[in-house]
Tab-separated table of C-alpha atoms and ligand atoms in Angstrom:
chain	number	residue	atom	x	y	z
V	163	MET	CA	-44.822	-127.492	37.710
V	164	SER	CA	-43.938	-127.111	34.155
V	165	ILE	CA	-45.330	-124.187	31.957
V	166	TYR	CA	-45.214	-126.388	29.055
V	167	SER	CA	-47.569	-129.167	27.910
V	168	ASP	CA	-46.688	-132.788	26.752
V	169	GLU	CA	-48.537	-132.588	23.839
V	170	ILE	CA	-46.897	-132.187	20.465
V	171	ALA	CA	-48.016	-130.541	17.205
V	172	LYS	CA	-49.097	-132.344	14.215
V	173	TYR	CA	-46.788	-129.907	11.846
V	174	ILE	CA	-43.860	-127.896	12.375
V	175	TRP	CA	-42.803	-124.976	9.842
V	176	ARG	CA	-39.236	-125.567	8.605
V	177	ASN	CA	-37.359	-123.393	5.806
V	178	GLY	CA	-40.452	-122.423	4.115
V	179	GLU	CA	-42.373	-125.902	4.532
V	180	ILE	CA	-44.954	-126.981	6.927
V	181	ILE	CA	-43.935	-130.524	7.342
V	182	PRO	CA	-44.770	-133.492	9.837
V	183	TRP	CA	-43.355	-132.649	13.372
V	184	GLU	CA	-41.387	-136.104	13.515
V	185	LYS	CA	-39.647	-135.547	10.175
V	186	ALA	CA	-37.879	-132.115	11.387
V	187	THR	CA	-34.649	-133.710	12.195
V	188	VAL	CA	-31.083	-132.321	12.243
V	189	HIS	CA	-27.676	-134.332	12.175
V	190	VAL	CA	-26.078	-134.919	15.653
V	191	ASN	CA	-22.750	-133.468	14.404
V	192	SER	CA	-24.190	-129.933	14.332
V	193	VAL	CA	-26.294	-129.877	17.295
V	194	GLY	CA	-23.971	-128.498	19.757
V	195	HIS	CA	-22.383	-125.683	18.127
V	196	ALA	CA	-25.382	-124.879	15.919
V	197	SER	CA	-27.296	-123.908	18.945
V	198	VAL	CA	-24.551	-121.663	20.685
V	199	ALA	CA	-25.666	-118.690	18.606
V	200	GLY	CA	-29.203	-119.831	18.143
V	201	VAL	CA	-31.867	-117.322	18.460
V	202	PHE	CA	-35.485	-117.800	19.503
V	203	GLU	CA	-38.818	-116.441	20.584
V	204	GLY	CA	-41.581	-117.310	22.927
V	205	ILE	CA	-44.996	-116.239	21.713
V	206	LYS	CA	-48.412	-116.891	22.909
V	207	ALA	CA	-51.824	-117.224	21.058
V	208	TYR	CA	-55.083	-117.084	23.263
V	209	TRP	CA	-58.232	-118.865	22.448
V	210	ASN	CA	-61.323	-116.349	22.735
V	211	ASP	CA	-64.108	-118.847	23.380
V	212	GLU	CA	-67.000	-116.506	22.702
V	213	GLU	CA	-65.610	-115.187	19.347
V	214	GLU	CA	-64.127	-118.745	18.511
V	215	GLN	CA	-60.959	-116.876	17.717
V	216	LEU	CA	-57.456	-117.625	18.420
V	217	TYR	CA	-55.391	-114.250	18.836
V	218	VAL	CA	-51.729	-114.170	18.745
V	219	PHE	CA	-50.462	-111.836	21.230
V	220	ARG	CA	-47.919	-109.239	20.190
V	221	LEU	CA	-46.757	-110.975	17.016
V	222	VAL	CA	-45.299	-108.357	15.383
V	223	ASP	CA	-43.306	-107.096	18.516
V	224	HIS	CA	-42.009	-110.530	19.123
V	225	TYR	CA	-40.678	-110.929	15.413
V	226	ARG	CA	-39.247	-107.275	15.666
V	227	ARG	CA	-37.015	-108.561	18.823
V	228	PHE	CA	-36.265	-111.864	17.114
V	229	LEU	CA	-34.776	-109.747	13.953
V	230	ALA	CA	-32.887	-107.794	16.619
V	231	SER	CA	-31.269	-110.756	18.005
V	232	ILE	CA	-30.428	-112.303	14.634
V	233	LYS	CA	-28.752	-108.909	13.731
V	234	MET	CA	-26.532	-108.917	16.815
V	235	VAL	CA	-25.466	-112.615	16.109
V	236	ARG	CA	-24.601	-111.687	12.719
V	237	PHE	CA	-26.709	-114.069	10.733
V	238	SER	CA	-27.949	-113.358	7.454
V	239	PHE	CA	-31.567	-113.768	7.359
V	240	PRO	CA	-34.068	-113.329	4.286
V	241	TYR	CA	-37.414	-112.890	6.031
V	242	SER	CA	-39.364	-109.722	6.952
V	243	ILE	CA	-41.259	-109.521	10.164
V	244	GLU	CA	-44.625	-109.754	7.975
V	245	GLU	CA	-43.315	-112.944	6.125
V	246	LEU	CA	-42.626	-114.388	9.770
V	247	ALA	CA	-45.891	-113.451	10.911
V	248	SER	CA	-47.702	-114.995	7.881
V	249	PHE	CA	-45.625	-118.185	8.282
V	250	THR	CA	-46.781	-118.432	11.883
V	251	LEU	CA	-50.524	-117.930	10.903
V	252	ASP	CA	-50.062	-120.538	8.217
V	253	LEU	CA	-48.914	-123.121	10.667
V	254	LEU	CA	-51.261	-122.509	13.531
V	255	ARG	CA	-54.019	-122.890	10.939
V	256	ALA	CA	-52.356	-126.165	9.549
V	257	ASN	CA	-52.406	-127.422	13.121
V	258	GLU	CA	-56.134	-126.532	13.448
V	259	TYR	CA	-55.744	-125.038	16.790
V	260	ARG	CA	-58.746	-123.942	18.660
V	261	ARG	CA	-57.177	-123.628	22.176
V	262	ASP	CA	-54.176	-121.562	24.032
V	263	VAL	CA	-50.871	-122.361	22.007
V	264	TYR	CA	-47.220	-121.453	22.486
V	265	ILE	CA	-45.171	-120.603	19.473
V	266	ARG	CA	-41.282	-121.227	19.362
V	267	PRO	CA	-39.572	-119.688	16.459
V	268	TYR	CA	-35.758	-120.506	16.304
V	269	ILE	CA	-32.930	-120.035	13.898
V	270	PHE	CA	-29.629	-121.643	13.892
V	271	GLN	CA	-26.539	-121.817	11.396
V	272	LYS	CA	-26.680	-124.954	9.287
V	273	GLY	CA	-23.352	-126.806	8.842
V	274	ILE	CA	-21.102	-129.513	10.270
V	275	VAL	CA	-19.445	-128.984	13.521
V	276	ARG	CA	-15.911	-127.904	11.985
V	277	GLU	CA	-17.610	-125.337	9.725
V	278	LEU	CA	-19.656	-123.849	12.552
V	279	LEU	CA	-16.628	-123.656	14.925
V	280	GLN	CA	-15.341	-120.846	12.326
V	281	ALA	CA	-17.808	-118.274	13.560
V	282	GLU	CA	-18.135	-116.749	10.165
V	283	PRO	CA	-20.957	-114.277	9.637
V	284	GLY	CA	-23.401	-114.680	6.789
V	285	LYS	CA	-23.513	-118.398	6.610
V	286	PRO	CA	-26.868	-120.234	5.720
V	287	VAL	CA	-29.357	-120.749	8.607
V	288	GLU	CA	-32.297	-122.871	9.412
V	289	LEU	CA	-35.509	-121.313	10.656
V	290	ILE	CA	-37.867	-123.761	12.525
V	291	ILE	CA	-41.232	-122.515	13.854
V	292	ASP	CA	-42.758	-125.125	16.319
V	293	THR	CA	-45.886	-124.559	18.445
V	294	TRP	CA	-47.558	-126.722	21.305
V	295	PRO	CA	-50.719	-126.159	23.387
V	296	PHE	CA	-50.685	-124.895	26.735
V	297	THR	CA	-52.953	-124.523	29.597
V	298	SER	CA	-52.778	-120.857	31.163
V	299	TYR	CA	-52.652	-121.331	35.069
V	300	GLN	CA	-54.434	-118.522	36.609
V	301	ASP	CA	-54.699	-120.253	39.876
V	302	PRO	CA	-55.428	-117.167	42.447
V	303	GLU	CA	-53.706	-119.387	45.153
V	304	ARG	CA	-50.596	-120.121	43.168
V	305	VAL	CA	-47.597	-118.024	44.474
V	306	LEU	CA	-43.814	-118.678	44.322
V	307	HIS	CA	-41.249	-118.758	47.103
V	308	VAL	CA	-37.967	-117.307	45.855
V	309	CYS	CA	-34.272	-116.595	46.760
V	310	VAL	CA	-31.896	-114.077	45.745
V	311	SER	CA	-29.323	-116.383	43.645
V	312	SER	CA	-25.771	-116.464	44.365
V	313	TRP	CA	-25.243	-116.667	40.558
V	314	THR	CA	-24.723	-113.171	38.961
V	315	ARG	CA	-26.643	-112.175	35.980
V	316	ILE	CA	-24.916	-112.146	32.716
V	317	SER	CA	-24.268	-108.638	31.366
V	318	ASP	CA	-24.245	-106.674	28.189
V	319	ASN	CA	-20.552	-107.110	27.576
V	320	VAL	CA	-20.426	-110.773	28.326
V	321	LEU	CA	-23.564	-112.264	27.086
V	322	PRO	CA	-25.964	-109.648	26.322
V	323	PRO	CA	-29.179	-110.668	28.144
V	324	ARG	CA	-31.029	-108.226	25.454
V	325	LEU	CA	-30.149	-110.932	22.926
V	326	LYS	CA	-32.507	-114.022	23.270
V	327	CYS	CA	-30.071	-116.703	22.340
V	328	PHE	CA	-30.184	-120.257	23.927
V	329	SER	CA	-26.632	-119.781	25.446
V	330	ASN	CA	-27.914	-116.973	27.657
V	331	TYR	CA	-30.145	-119.232	29.262
V	332	HIS	CA	-27.537	-121.431	31.012
V	333	ASN	CA	-27.131	-118.600	33.462
V	334	GLY	CA	-30.742	-118.801	34.603
V	335	ARG	CA	-30.733	-122.698	34.498
V	336	LEU	CA	-27.824	-122.727	37.107
V	337	ALA	CA	-29.600	-120.271	39.235
V	338	ALA	CA	-32.936	-122.243	39.006
V	339	MET	CA	-31.229	-125.311	39.842
V	340	GLU	CA	-29.511	-123.881	42.882
V	341	ALA	CA	-32.966	-122.465	43.961
V	342	LYS	CA	-34.702	-125.720	43.623
V	343	VAL	CA	-32.130	-127.813	45.453
V	344	SER	CA	-32.358	-125.220	48.402
V	345	GLY	CA	-36.148	-125.636	48.608
V	346	TYR	CA	-37.343	-122.564	46.793
V	347	ASP	CA	-39.466	-122.484	43.672
V	348	TRP	CA	-37.505	-119.802	41.633
V	349	PRO	CA	-34.537	-117.476	41.838
V	350	ILE	CA	-33.980	-113.790	41.299
V	351	LEU	CA	-30.736	-112.749	39.869
V	352	LEU	CA	-28.479	-109.740	40.720
V	353	ASP	CA	-26.291	-107.914	38.206
V	354	ASP	CA	-22.468	-107.606	38.674
V	355	ARG	CA	-23.268	-104.379	40.593
V	356	GLY	CA	-25.475	-106.444	43.058
V	357	LYS	CA	-28.794	-104.682	41.654
V	358	VAL	CA	-32.002	-106.702	40.932
V	359	THR	CA	-32.250	-108.138	37.345
V	360	GLU	CA	-34.917	-110.686	36.566
V	361	GLY	CA	-35.527	-114.202	36.928
V	362	PRO	CA	-34.830	-117.181	34.466
V	363	GLY	CA	-37.199	-116.572	31.886
V	364	ALA	CA	-39.295	-113.634	33.256
V	365	CYS	CA	-38.996	-110.099	34.214
V	366	LEU	CA	-39.765	-108.725	37.724
V	367	ALA	CA	-41.801	-105.829	39.183
V	368	MET	CA	-42.563	-104.802	42.642
V	369	VAL	CA	-45.312	-102.496	44.416
V	370	ARG	CA	-44.059	-100.133	46.880
V	371	ASP	CA	-46.340	-97.227	48.454
V	372	GLY	CA	-48.846	-97.711	45.473
V	373	LYS	CA	-46.237	-97.455	42.773
V	374	LEU	CA	-45.170	-100.257	40.419
V	375	ILE	CA	-41.540	-100.378	40.087
V	376	THR	CA	-39.467	-102.366	37.527
V	377	PRO	CA	-35.622	-102.366	36.696
V	378	PRO	CA	-34.876	-100.373	33.238
V	379	ILE	CA	-33.891	-102.189	30.087
V	380	THR	CA	-30.272	-101.382	30.921
V	381	SER	CA	-30.213	-103.385	34.233
V	382	SER	CA	-29.043	-106.802	32.382
V	383	ILE	CA	-32.747	-108.197	31.540
V	384	LEU	CA	-34.338	-109.066	28.298
V	385	GLU	CA	-36.419	-106.237	26.367
V	386	SER	CA	-39.521	-108.121	27.589
V	387	ILE	CA	-42.718	-107.546	25.756
V	388	THR	CA	-44.845	-108.538	28.713
V	389	ARG	CA	-43.045	-105.864	30.725
V	390	ASP	CA	-43.889	-103.231	28.187
V	391	THR	CA	-47.523	-104.530	28.244
V	392	VAL	CA	-47.859	-104.323	31.941
V	393	ILE	CA	-46.442	-100.939	32.140
V	394	ARG	CA	-48.944	-99.692	29.687
V	395	ILE	CA	-51.852	-101.694	31.438
V	396	ALA	CA	-50.771	-100.125	35.039
V	397	ARG	CA	-50.590	-96.580	33.579
V	398	GLU	CA	-53.457	-96.464	31.051
V	399	VAL	CA	-55.893	-99.030	32.260
V	400	LEU	CA	-55.494	-99.070	35.978
V	401	ASN	CA	-53.927	-95.418	36.562
V	402	ILE	CA	-50.898	-96.806	38.690
V	403	PRO	CA	-47.971	-94.634	38.478
V	404	VAL	CA	-44.935	-96.705	37.043
V	405	GLU	CA	-41.232	-95.948	37.700
V	406	GLU	CA	-38.586	-97.731	35.802
V	407	ARG	CA	-35.542	-97.724	38.093
V	408	ILE	CA	-32.723	-99.542	39.456
V	409	ILE	CA	-33.842	-101.854	42.441
V	410	ASP	CA	-31.845	-102.902	45.386
V	411	ARG	CA	-31.799	-106.185	46.790
V	412	THR	CA	-33.177	-105.338	50.186
V	413	GLU	CA	-35.973	-103.574	48.573
V	414	LEU	CA	-37.318	-106.898	47.707
V	415	TYR	CA	-37.584	-107.657	51.212
V	416	ILE	CA	-39.753	-104.680	52.218
V	417	ALA	CA	-41.799	-104.442	48.933
V	418	ASP	CA	-45.656	-104.516	49.398
V	419	GLU	CA	-45.792	-106.574	46.552
V	420	LEU	CA	-43.626	-108.568	44.032
V	421	PHE	CA	-44.507	-110.562	40.698
V	422	PHE	CA	-42.736	-112.001	37.792
V	423	LEU	CA	-44.047	-111.255	34.317
V	424	GLY	CA	-43.318	-112.824	31.014
V	425	THR	CA	-45.062	-114.481	28.048
V	426	GLY	CA	-44.554	-118.102	29.703
V	427	TRP	CA	-45.306	-117.118	33.404
V	428	GLU	CA	-47.839	-114.463	32.620
V	429	ILE	CA	-48.290	-112.492	36.007
V	430	MET	CA	-46.859	-114.716	38.740
V	431	PRO	CA	-46.889	-113.544	42.295
V	432	VAL	CA	-44.000	-113.807	44.699
V	433	ALA	CA	-44.941	-114.676	48.333
V	434	SER	CA	-41.626	-114.693	49.865
V	435	VAL	CA	-37.883	-113.776	49.334
V	436	ASP	CA	-35.250	-115.497	51.070
V	437	ARG	CA	-38.015	-116.798	53.476
V	438	LEU	CA	-39.074	-113.170	54.181
V	439	PRO	CA	-42.867	-112.832	53.446
V	440	VAL	CA	-43.827	-110.204	50.885
V	441	GLY	CA	-46.532	-108.180	52.114
V	442	ASN	CA	-49.144	-110.510	53.794
V	443	GLY	CA	-47.549	-113.565	51.651
V	444	LYS	CA	-50.661	-113.469	49.522
V	445	THR	CA	-51.290	-111.959	45.972
V	446	GLY	CA	-51.497	-108.329	46.448
V	447	PRO	CA	-54.334	-106.283	45.156
V	448	ILE	CA	-52.177	-104.467	42.252
V	449	THR	CA	-50.762	-107.623	41.215
V	450	GLN	CA	-54.263	-109.232	41.083
V	451	ALA	CA	-55.736	-106.128	39.076
V	452	ILE	CA	-52.819	-106.294	36.558
V	453	ARG	CA	-53.254	-110.205	36.128
V	454	GLU	CA	-56.922	-110.014	35.462
V	455	ALA	CA	-56.430	-106.957	33.092
V	456	TYR	CA	-53.866	-108.889	31.231
V	457	GLN	CA	-55.806	-112.053	31.099
V	458	ARG	CA	-58.789	-109.981	29.543
V	459	ILE	CA	-56.560	-108.014	27.024
V	460	VAL	CA	-54.664	-111.131	25.748
V	461	ARG	CA	-57.829	-112.840	24.871
V	462	GLY	CA	-59.457	-109.842	23.371
V	463	ILE	CA	-62.246	-109.936	26.086
V	464	ASP	CA	-61.353	-106.595	26.657
V	465	LYS	CA	-61.263	-105.069	23.254
V	466	ARG	CA	-58.618	-102.344	24.107
V	467	TYR	CA	-55.525	-102.540	22.174
V	468	PRO	CA	-56.438	-104.229	19.032
V	469	GLU	CA	-53.054	-103.766	17.569
V	470	TRP	CA	-51.631	-106.323	20.007
V	471	ARG	CA	-53.801	-109.132	18.771
V	472	THR	CA	-53.566	-110.860	15.533
V	473	PRO	CA	-56.527	-112.969	14.683
V	474	VAL	CA	-55.695	-116.624	13.310
V	475	TRP	CA	-59.028	-117.384	11.840
I	562	LIG	N1	-36.510	-112.425	30.578
I	562	LIG	C1	-35.950	-113.636	30.122
I	562	LIG	C2	-34.738	-113.976	30.430
I	562	LIG	C3	-36.940	-114.395	29.453
I	562	LIG	O1	-36.604	-115.550	28.786
I	562	LIG	C4	-38.213	-113.973	29.281
I	562	LIG	C5	-39.196	-114.570	28.304
I	562	LIG	N2	-39.022	-114.554	26.947
I	562	LIG	C6	-38.690	-112.652	29.758
I	562	LIG	C7	-37.767	-112.090	30.475
I	562	LIG	C8	-40.003	-112.194	29.371
I	562	LIG	O2	-40.099	-111.595	28.374
I	562	LIG	P1	-41.367	-111.588	27.422
I	562	LIG	O3	-42.393	-110.717	28.228
I	562	LIG	O4	-41.090	-110.928	26.137
I	562	LIG	O5	-41.844	-113.053	27.287
């Protein structure tokens, strides 16, 4: 199963222009090193059928994180959050989307390999905004069987997980491949102290004794926007107490409920960890309540949190 679709957009945004997707090429000489410090975002826009409106979810927050990553890789970057948001809306309109869309902005340093190897701050950059349609899978039967990975999660002084750059994703890729060849759907990574962090591409939360518990943002995780959304929904919509605290590995084995959360995965229940069932091995009631509330909020069916939804049309 992939969380991405095979469909390709008509237009892509590149350095200020909306151009045909096929024309957005880069010279092979620069690809490897340009992508080492390449920074990206993953954003979703959800179609509301009744209102015939496309809502981009937490657009400003995603671009705030994008600029934070760009600062940490020391790129000089000319655009503001407001400009990035307006480029994105222009592109969504050019592509005439009237369905759910994934949005992938990314930035890398321009140049040929010998220049890129110098690692000089402030060199010119390319900004691309790509998009593709996706279908949100909210199959209530779909659950994941996961393992605790033998790979250690990268840490702040090695490759900072807070920085959303392409290089970081090799860590999760190694763990995901190990999980798959061992017959699991997905891995959970521990940090260098053996504490729970997240999965490749998604954060993690568990339920114990009616409380929602998730690792703090200093536990080698990405500062996830879905994590923030889920914490707010749990506390403010569902009245569920939330704790942000370090999680031990063995707590995964005795949790009542466990789920991944992220823009791509949305809310994805975990049915077993290292072959030990989580709860009764089915999607738990709190996970289900959060999942339903999340779906209604991102689409604007539930009208609360209007500041999270930017209308396209
Ligand atoms: N952790 C990692 C490593 C991720 O790649 C993602 C997806 N962007 C997340 C967590 C979830 O972050 P968000 O909720 O902002 O999509």
